[in-house]
């Protein structure tokens, strides 16, 4: 599906924040349209969000303990040393702002009331989604003056705290729009699109009610509020958000995975972007063989930290090799053709796991994450369910993680809810399998055996980290920075299962890790008057980073 670029507006996509000051000689070309309906732009923007998510997952997988370098390859550079430059990870910036431009176009060309109100609301929700993860990587970024194209090529940078505060407001505004009555005679259905609608499983509904989008919005709001819970300057925002959640129950948050399906197919340019990046292209050529999973990640499945037979076989293929980030010895693990995270089967309809195939839907947010957010929210009093709600959300989070891994490429679960969530089912068996561990880690699989809120928080974040493994690794990495969980030993060396730290780390921090990436060189080239200076990947923490 071809992405609608902003040539439809000014001839050439000129992102107000990546600020490539090119002048388009064809901006008056009569063969190019000057306006496109929001019902065409929004589906393309959602598909672009999926593609951008692969870049974020890759960044989070390297830094967050999921992925290491394979043997026999060179040129990893800053991936292993953390000695980032302004030329590293630039796709996080450019792809995000391209995507934000798309959503801003929809917002600018629709209204929070009227026939396109639902398009306006969904674009606001997705703009929040895009900006939140951008802030979590960079901190201060252009916000209020961003996405203005030629009107402002040198936008100011807004404080990350202020952006978070407004993102919460934007979610509330979007929910107000969704709640307005729909007149099916005049309101345009979100499912309508001349180029074909995009399926957002569990969210779109009939194109009018958008009940699922409200759940997604509430869950994003929960994520934002949890991040700022200890930020003193945002105490009033946090308390107001807490008050607004008081009337909500578990059913008001995500109960399904958010899966984008624009019509992925085993065709050039149409494959699921994660499968295209990490497994095979449409011609059957392996596309990624320079990375392998870490010993650290394996430890949460293979018994070193936890025993997890249910998810291990649906996460890594048989015969997977593991390595520690930064280990480059002659015996460093190599990667098989087609990725360690792809589990091929003779019958493709039976393939499950992380990379389910070229036609599989792409996850933007897992229901598992939503439940773990609820668990923490109840633990800290952001939601009022108390201990029983903590335990139930934790149980459901693990179950939803298992359920997602055992979905096939059509998005159909291959395991029943009863077998997963029911009494004596997979979740209960998982807790029982780890109950008698001599290292005392059983509470990480069964939160009811935790003896303190610190242990409960560790269990929640550890299980979230497992659930997001190589799916939305950037969120797991953000939660590690915020909480310090799962635990990592910074002094480990060799193929040690206890450390996410690269053996070639140059970080002066006690944990030997970075805390952010650097702004791209393009900003210092064309927006030098606003781009922050003196930024360090080791000392310039994101505002919510408690570590």
XYZ file of C-alpha atoms in Angstrom:
547
model
C 0.000 0.000 0.000
C 1.573 3.235 -1.129
C 1.943 5.794 1.600
C 0.362 9.162 0.858
C 3.220 11.595 1.353
C 2.917 15.256 1.843
C 3.582 15.922 -1.797
C -0.189 16.239 -1.783
C 0.257 19.444 0.170
C 3.409 21.156 -0.979
C 4.950 19.041 -3.681
C 7.684 17.605 -1.469
C 7.442 16.359 2.072
C 9.167 19.019 4.104
C 9.071 17.957 7.714
C 9.062 20.950 9.968
C 11.282 19.152 12.421
C 13.730 17.161 10.348
C 13.864 20.393 8.346
C 15.368 19.447 5.014
C 15.320 22.855 3.319
C 14.707 21.656 -0.198
C 12.648 23.787 -2.538
C 10.227 21.822 -4.662
C 10.390 22.936 -8.274
C 7.182 21.010 -8.972
C 5.017 22.423 -6.235
C 2.630 23.887 -8.801
C 2.551 20.765 -10.945
C -1.064 20.478 -12.173
C -0.690 16.692 -12.259
C -0.326 16.516 -8.467
C -3.414 16.834 -6.272
C -3.388 19.702 -3.792
C -5.860 18.134 -1.357
C -6.824 14.609 -0.393
C -9.719 13.481 1.749
C -8.968 12.532 5.341
C -10.607 9.147 4.750
C -7.750 8.383 2.355
C -4.925 9.809 4.442
C -5.809 8.209 7.785
C -5.532 4.555 6.670
C -2.160 5.265 5.074
C -0.972 7.032 8.233
C -1.942 4.057 10.387
C -0.020 1.721 8.099
C 2.971 4.078 8.325
C 2.781 3.922 12.129
C 3.285 0.167 11.884
C 6.372 0.615 9.707
C 7.790 3.235 12.067
C 7.168 0.887 14.982
C 9.728 -1.566 13.578
C 12.409 1.117 13.928
C 11.408 1.761 17.541
C 11.331 -1.953 18.322
C 14.821 -2.405 16.903
C 16.215 0.429 19.036
C 14.538 -0.956 22.150
C 15.627 -4.515 21.404
C 19.301 -3.536 21.234
C 19.314 -1.395 24.361
C 16.644 -3.184 26.384
C 18.245 -6.599 26.621
C 16.393 -8.549 23.929
C 18.852 -8.607 21.035
C 22.595 -9.030 20.578
C 25.068 -9.025 17.731
C 25.592 -12.268 15.847
C 29.043 -13.675 15.205
C 30.747 -13.175 11.883
C 29.556 -9.599 11.345
C 31.271 -6.263 11.889
C 30.328 -2.618 11.820
C 28.036 -2.587 14.842
C 29.846 0.431 16.284
C 27.738 2.444 18.690
C 25.204 -0.368 19.033
C 27.830 -2.151 21.145
C 29.625 0.784 22.751
C 26.623 3.080 23.325
C 28.922 5.852 22.085
C 26.098 7.348 20.048
C 26.578 10.185 17.599
C 24.080 12.468 15.888
C 24.100 10.036 12.957
C 22.773 7.097 14.988
C 19.093 6.122 15.264
C 17.996 9.032 13.065
C 15.063 7.032 11.697
C 13.344 7.361 15.062
C 13.138 11.101 14.439
C 12.471 11.369 10.712
C 9.925 8.551 10.500
C 8.056 9.817 13.551
C 7.672 13.335 12.209
C 6.645 12.084 8.779
C 3.939 10.073 10.519
C 2.940 12.989 12.766
C 2.559 15.164 9.677
C 0.036 12.685 8.308
C -2.064 12.715 11.456
C -1.818 16.495 11.687
C -3.156 16.742 8.132
C -6.211 14.737 9.166
C -6.708 16.937 12.239
C -6.312 20.150 10.215
C -8.770 18.985 7.572
C -11.486 17.680 9.863
C -13.248 18.924 12.962
C -13.984 17.520 16.447
C -17.674 17.777 15.544
C -19.516 17.033 12.347
C -19.312 14.273 9.794
C -15.566 13.643 10.129
C -15.409 13.899 13.916
C -14.271 10.287 14.321
C -11.397 10.775 11.890
C -10.364 13.827 13.901
C -10.509 11.851 17.148
C -8.547 8.864 15.844
C -5.872 11.139 14.359
C -5.500 12.866 17.734
C -5.131 9.530 19.515
C -2.510 8.347 17.051
C -0.682 11.677 17.193
C -0.467 11.164 20.966
C 0.853 7.646 20.375
C 3.559 8.970 18.030
C 4.626 11.919 20.180
C 4.736 9.923 23.416
C 7.296 7.461 22.135
C 9.255 10.286 20.465
C 9.484 12.141 23.789
C 10.480 8.919 25.552
C 13.505 8.698 23.259
C 14.544 12.372 22.986
C 12.906 14.349 25.786
C 12.320 17.920 24.568
C 11.170 17.981 20.931
C 9.309 20.381 18.614
C 5.620 20.092 19.446
C 3.513 23.251 19.365
C 5.289 24.534 16.239
C 5.739 21.161 14.564
C 3.998 19.798 11.456
C 3.535 23.241 9.886
C 5.491 22.540 6.719
C 6.750 25.602 4.888
C 5.110 27.888 7.443
C 7.803 27.055 9.997
C 10.984 25.216 9.069
C 12.725 26.043 12.365
C 10.259 25.100 15.109
C 11.018 25.676 18.753
C 11.540 22.793 21.144
C 8.932 22.275 23.861
C 9.665 20.865 27.296
C 8.974 17.154 27.497
C 6.884 17.649 30.637
C 4.696 20.201 28.862
C 4.236 17.871 25.911
C 3.134 15.012 28.152
C 0.675 17.338 29.838
C -0.876 18.341 26.519
C -0.916 14.765 25.223
C -3.214 13.847 28.097
C -5.476 16.759 27.168
C -5.518 15.643 23.530
C -6.690 12.192 24.581
C -9.496 13.731 26.623
C -10.504 15.894 23.648
C -10.547 12.865 21.361
C -12.806 10.960 23.748
C -15.204 13.909 23.860
C -15.464 13.773 20.057
C -16.045 10.026 20.041
C -18.792 10.407 22.645
C -20.763 12.835 20.480
C -23.801 11.187 18.867
C -23.332 9.718 15.400
C -25.845 10.386 12.678
C -25.263 7.530 10.268
C -26.867 9.556 7.509
C -24.212 12.234 7.722
C -21.272 10.927 9.787
C -18.579 9.344 7.621
C -17.665 5.839 8.764
C -14.062 5.314 9.769
C -14.201 2.070 7.776
C -14.833 3.969 4.532
C -11.905 4.605 2.277
C -11.692 4.692 -1.478
C -8.301 2.984 -1.326
C -9.721 0.322 0.966
C -10.233 0.584 4.691
C -7.617 -0.419 7.206
C -8.520 -3.016 9.795
C -7.589 -2.085 13.342
C -8.715 -5.226 15.111
C -10.692 -4.572 18.251
C -10.900 -0.833 17.681
C -12.766 0.186 14.556
C -16.074 -1.523 15.288
C -18.686 -0.503 12.740
C -16.796 2.667 11.899
C -19.142 4.811 13.981
C -19.237 3.717 17.613
C -15.447 3.504 18.068
C -15.816 1.864 21.485
C -12.478 0.152 20.989
C -10.758 3.440 20.184
C -11.959 4.802 23.518
C -10.377 1.796 25.227
C -7.149 2.425 23.367
C -7.247 6.116 24.320
C -7.853 5.291 27.984
C -4.974 2.815 27.945
C -2.614 5.371 26.388
C -3.689 7.847 29.048
C -2.931 5.260 31.711
C 0.547 4.767 30.247
C 1.212 8.521 30.281
C -0.025 8.967 33.850
C 2.001 6.042 35.155
C 5.137 7.521 33.577
C 4.636 10.851 35.366
C 3.528 9.498 38.747
C 6.734 10.682 40.475
C 7.304 13.878 38.484
C 6.682 16.678 40.956
C 6.111 19.376 38.357
C 3.209 17.360 36.918
C 1.533 16.495 40.216
C -1.595 18.478 39.385
C -1.826 16.828 35.955
C -1.430 13.416 37.547
C -4.078 14.098 40.180
C -6.511 15.444 37.589
C -5.915 12.367 35.470
C -6.477 10.145 38.478
C -9.802 11.858 39.140
C -10.872 11.401 35.524
C -10.179 7.657 35.740
C -12.199 7.198 38.915
C -15.350 6.122 37.087
C -13.578 3.662 34.787
C -13.349 -0.074 35.253
C -11.291 -2.825 33.654
C -13.670 -3.033 30.699
C -12.852 0.566 29.741
C -9.269 -0.337 28.847
C -7.872 -2.555 26.109
C -9.184 -6.087 26.102
C -7.808 -6.938 22.632
C -4.478 -6.457 20.910
C -4.311 -3.404 18.660
C -3.476 -4.981 15.315
C -3.015 -3.026 12.097
C -3.963 -4.900 8.934
C -3.914 -2.771 5.772
C -3.877 -5.862 3.582
C -0.373 -7.235 4.155
C 0.551 -9.874 1.583
C 3.568 -11.784 0.337
C 4.251 -9.187 -2.324
C 7.028 -6.662 -2.734
C 6.203 -3.562 -0.709
C 3.152 -5.128 0.940
C 4.591 -7.467 3.578
C 4.161 -7.114 7.319
C 7.028 -4.690 8.078
C 8.445 -6.728 10.980
C 8.522 -9.903 8.906
C 10.075 -7.969 6.004
C 12.769 -6.540 8.299
C 13.659 -9.562 10.408
C 12.809 -12.655 8.347
C 12.336 -12.745 4.553
C 11.515 -10.423 1.711
C 8.769 -11.277 -0.759
C 11.242 -13.123 -2.984
C 12.237 -15.413 -0.119
C 15.613 -13.818 0.623
C 16.665 -13.645 4.275
C 16.696 -10.010 5.364
C 18.320 -10.106 8.801
C 21.054 -12.430 9.988
C 23.292 -10.109 11.982
C 21.418 -10.342 15.273
C 20.484 -13.048 17.750
C 18.576 -13.098 21.053
C 20.456 -12.484 24.293
C 21.316 -14.923 27.044
C 19.623 -12.416 29.338
C 16.287 -12.743 27.520
C 16.569 -16.534 27.379
C 16.945 -16.631 31.160
C 13.304 -15.590 31.625
C 12.124 -18.660 29.732
C 14.737 -21.376 30.221
C 14.960 -21.542 34.010
C 17.769 -19.187 35.003
C 15.276 -16.568 36.191
C 11.915 -18.212 35.380
C 10.673 -21.375 33.719
C 8.269 -20.569 30.889
C 7.573 -23.531 28.652
C 4.420 -21.939 27.230
C 6.077 -18.893 25.715
C 9.598 -20.165 25.058
C 8.607 -22.382 22.148
C 6.440 -19.644 20.670
C 9.165 -16.992 20.966
C 12.314 -18.650 19.624
C 12.684 -21.293 16.941
C 14.214 -24.679 17.750
C 18.001 -24.510 17.715
C 18.162 -20.774 18.391
C 21.607 -19.451 19.224
C 22.112 -16.801 21.905
C 24.811 -14.237 22.610
C 25.571 -11.389 24.976
C 25.575 -7.925 23.496
C 29.123 -6.903 22.681
C 30.626 -10.379 22.696
C 32.562 -10.829 19.449
C 34.703 -13.899 20.130
C 35.263 -16.564 17.516
C 32.555 -18.668 19.138
C 29.927 -15.895 19.130
C 26.494 -17.201 18.149
C 25.387 -17.011 14.533
C 21.865 -16.561 13.209
C 19.953 -19.100 11.098
C 18.421 -18.136 7.796
C 15.123 -16.393 8.401
C 15.551 -15.138 11.964
C 15.615 -16.749 15.397
C 12.222 -15.160 16.051
C 10.486 -16.882 13.130
C 9.207 -20.431 13.646
C 8.481 -21.855 10.192
C 6.000 -24.695 9.663
C 5.091 -26.780 6.630
C 1.509 -25.596 6.998
C 1.805 -21.805 7.121
C -1.629 -21.455 8.740
C -0.189 -23.069 11.886
C 2.696 -20.604 12.296
C 2.513 -18.744 15.606
C 4.933 -16.638 17.622
C 6.371 -13.169 17.154
C 6.934 -13.190 13.380
C 3.842 -14.978 12.125
C 4.298 -14.417 8.417
C 4.292 -11.775 5.656
C 0.506 -11.391 5.769
C 0.106 -11.199 9.544
C -1.386 -8.109 11.211
C 1.062 -5.771 12.948
C 0.708 -5.061 16.694
C 0.778 -1.440 17.821
C -0.119 -2.259 21.408
C -0.761 -5.576 23.096
C -3.684 -6.216 25.397
C -1.051 -7.718 27.704
C 0.556 -4.295 28.136
C -2.841 -2.793 28.883
C -3.447 -5.275 31.682
C 0.009 -4.757 33.190
C -0.615 -1.007 33.120
C -3.852 -1.642 35.002
C -2.020 -3.832 37.492
C 0.464 -1.072 38.306
C -2.259 1.574 38.325
C -4.169 -0.401 40.946
C -0.965 -1.006 42.897
C -0.159 2.709 43.193
C -3.775 3.850 43.669
C -4.163 5.478 40.263
C -7.059 3.059 39.878
C -9.048 2.062 42.934
C -9.406 -1.693 42.553
C -6.914 -2.622 45.254
C -5.005 -5.868 45.695
C -7.596 -8.117 44.077
C -7.571 -5.941 40.943
C -3.753 -6.009 40.890
C -3.753 -9.798 41.004
C -6.462 -10.179 38.357
C -4.855 -7.735 35.920
C -1.482 -9.443 36.407
C -3.048 -12.839 35.705
C -4.803 -11.500 32.603
C -1.622 -9.801 31.388
C 0.293 -13.070 31.372
C -2.653 -14.804 29.734
C -2.962 -12.184 27.012
C 0.768 -12.474 26.338
C 0.391 -16.226 25.807
C -2.748 -15.679 23.728
C -1.013 -13.223 21.391
C 1.948 -15.516 20.794
C -0.412 -18.356 19.912
C -2.339 -16.346 17.343
C -1.678 -17.268 13.727
C -1.163 -14.951 10.771
C -4.899 -14.356 10.413
C -5.016 -13.101 14.010
C -6.966 -16.150 15.165
C -5.974 -17.639 18.556
C -4.910 -21.267 18.308
C -5.429 -21.799 22.049
C -8.762 -21.377 23.821
C -9.366 -18.800 26.526
C -10.311 -21.612 28.871
C -6.989 -23.366 28.382
C -5.097 -20.125 28.910
C -6.997 -18.220 31.620
C -9.124 -20.930 33.257
C -8.524 -22.684 36.557
C -5.512 -24.932 36.105
C -4.838 -23.403 32.679
C -1.572 -22.150 31.291
C -1.341 -19.081 33.539
C -1.982 -21.090 36.693
C 0.433 -23.802 35.574
C 3.086 -21.188 34.881
C 2.763 -19.887 38.442
C 2.887 -23.439 39.813
C 5.961 -24.302 37.741
C 7.866 -21.468 39.404
C 6.425 -21.685 42.915
C 9.161 -23.856 44.413
C 12.182 -22.102 42.932
C 15.102 -22.084 45.348
C 16.165 -18.606 44.174
C 12.894 -17.123 45.439
C 11.813 -15.780 42.032
C 8.395 -17.413 42.180
C 6.643 -14.110 42.860
C 7.706 -12.919 39.406
C 5.291 -15.491 37.958
C 2.723 -15.408 40.777
C 2.189 -11.946 42.203
C 0.038 -13.307 45.032
C 3.219 -14.689 46.618
C 4.954 -11.278 46.609
C 5.540 -9.913 50.109
C 5.926 -6.182 49.376
C 4.805 -3.557 46.892
C 8.370 -3.423 45.597
C 8.175 -7.122 44.736
C 4.736 -6.610 43.198
C 6.029 -3.797 41.002
C 9.020 -5.906 39.990
C 6.700 -8.771 39.050
C 4.473 -6.491 36.958
C 7.325 -4.836 35.054
C 9.208 -8.109 34.585
C 6.136 -9.767 33.075
C 5.527 -6.726 30.880
C 9.144 -6.955 29.684
C 8.617 -10.629 28.780
C 5.337 -9.881 26.998
C 6.891 -7.090 24.886
C 9.960 -9.132 23.886
C 10.828 -8.193 20.277
C 7.282 -6.903 19.712
C 7.316 -3.412 21.225
C 10.746 -3.549 22.841
C 10.961 0.246 23.056
C 8.214 0.274 25.689
C 9.994 -2.387 27.717
C 13.212 -0.346 27.507
C 11.378 2.771 28.689
C 9.953 0.861 31.647
C 13.407 -0.466 32.521
C 14.735 3.086 32.621
C 11.792 4.187 34.752
C 11.835 1.329 37.261
C 15.113 -0.593 36.996
C 13.203 -3.827 36.302
C 13.888 -6.511 35.279
C 17.037 -6.504 37.380
C 20.363 -6.355 35.578
C 23.873 -6.883 36.909
C 26.159 -4.180 35.469
C 29.351 -5.988 36.533
C 28.646 -9.211 34.628
C 31.031 -10.394 31.947
C 31.152 -13.173 29.377
C 27.925 -14.910 28.373
C 26.230 -13.974 31.619
C 22.462 -14.436 31.897
C 22.155 -11.659 34.483
C 23.133 -8.599 32.438
C 21.658 -6.610 29.555
C 24.808 -4.477 29.356
C 27.059 -4.653 26.315
C 30.528 -5.992 27.055
C 31.884 -3.034 25.046
C 29.957 -0.355 26.953
C 31.639 3.035 27.283
C 28.990 4.349 29.674
C 30.324 5.999 32.845
C 27.050 5.282 34.651
C 26.908 2.725 37.455
C 24.567 0.581 35.378
C 26.844 0.980 32.303
C 23.852 1.862 30.095
C 22.747 4.841 27.984
C 19.592 6.788 28.847
C 18.620 8.264 25.473
C 19.719 8.837 21.872
C 21.053 12.087 20.441
C 19.219 14.551 18.242
C 19.901 14.000 14.538
C 22.575 16.021 12.785
C 19.920 17.456 10.455
C 18.555 19.477 13.366
C 21.919 21.096 14.061
C 22.331 21.796 10.365
C 19.042 23.598 9.766
C 17.474 24.285 13.176
C 20.583 25.069 15.188
C 18.967 28.037 16.904
C 16.499 25.741 18.638
C 18.099 22.282 18.839
C 19.395 21.582 22.361
C 23.163 21.494 22.813
C 25.295 19.657 25.336
C 23.090 16.577 25.223
C 24.678 13.335 26.426
C 23.345 9.830 25.964
C 24.680 9.011 29.429
C 23.632 11.982 31.556
C 20.696 13.732 29.813
C 17.881 11.636 31.230
C 14.267 11.732 30.090
C 12.259 13.627 32.679
C 10.446 10.564 34.074
C 13.637 8.476 34.378
C 14.020 7.697 38.061
C 17.315 5.859 37.560
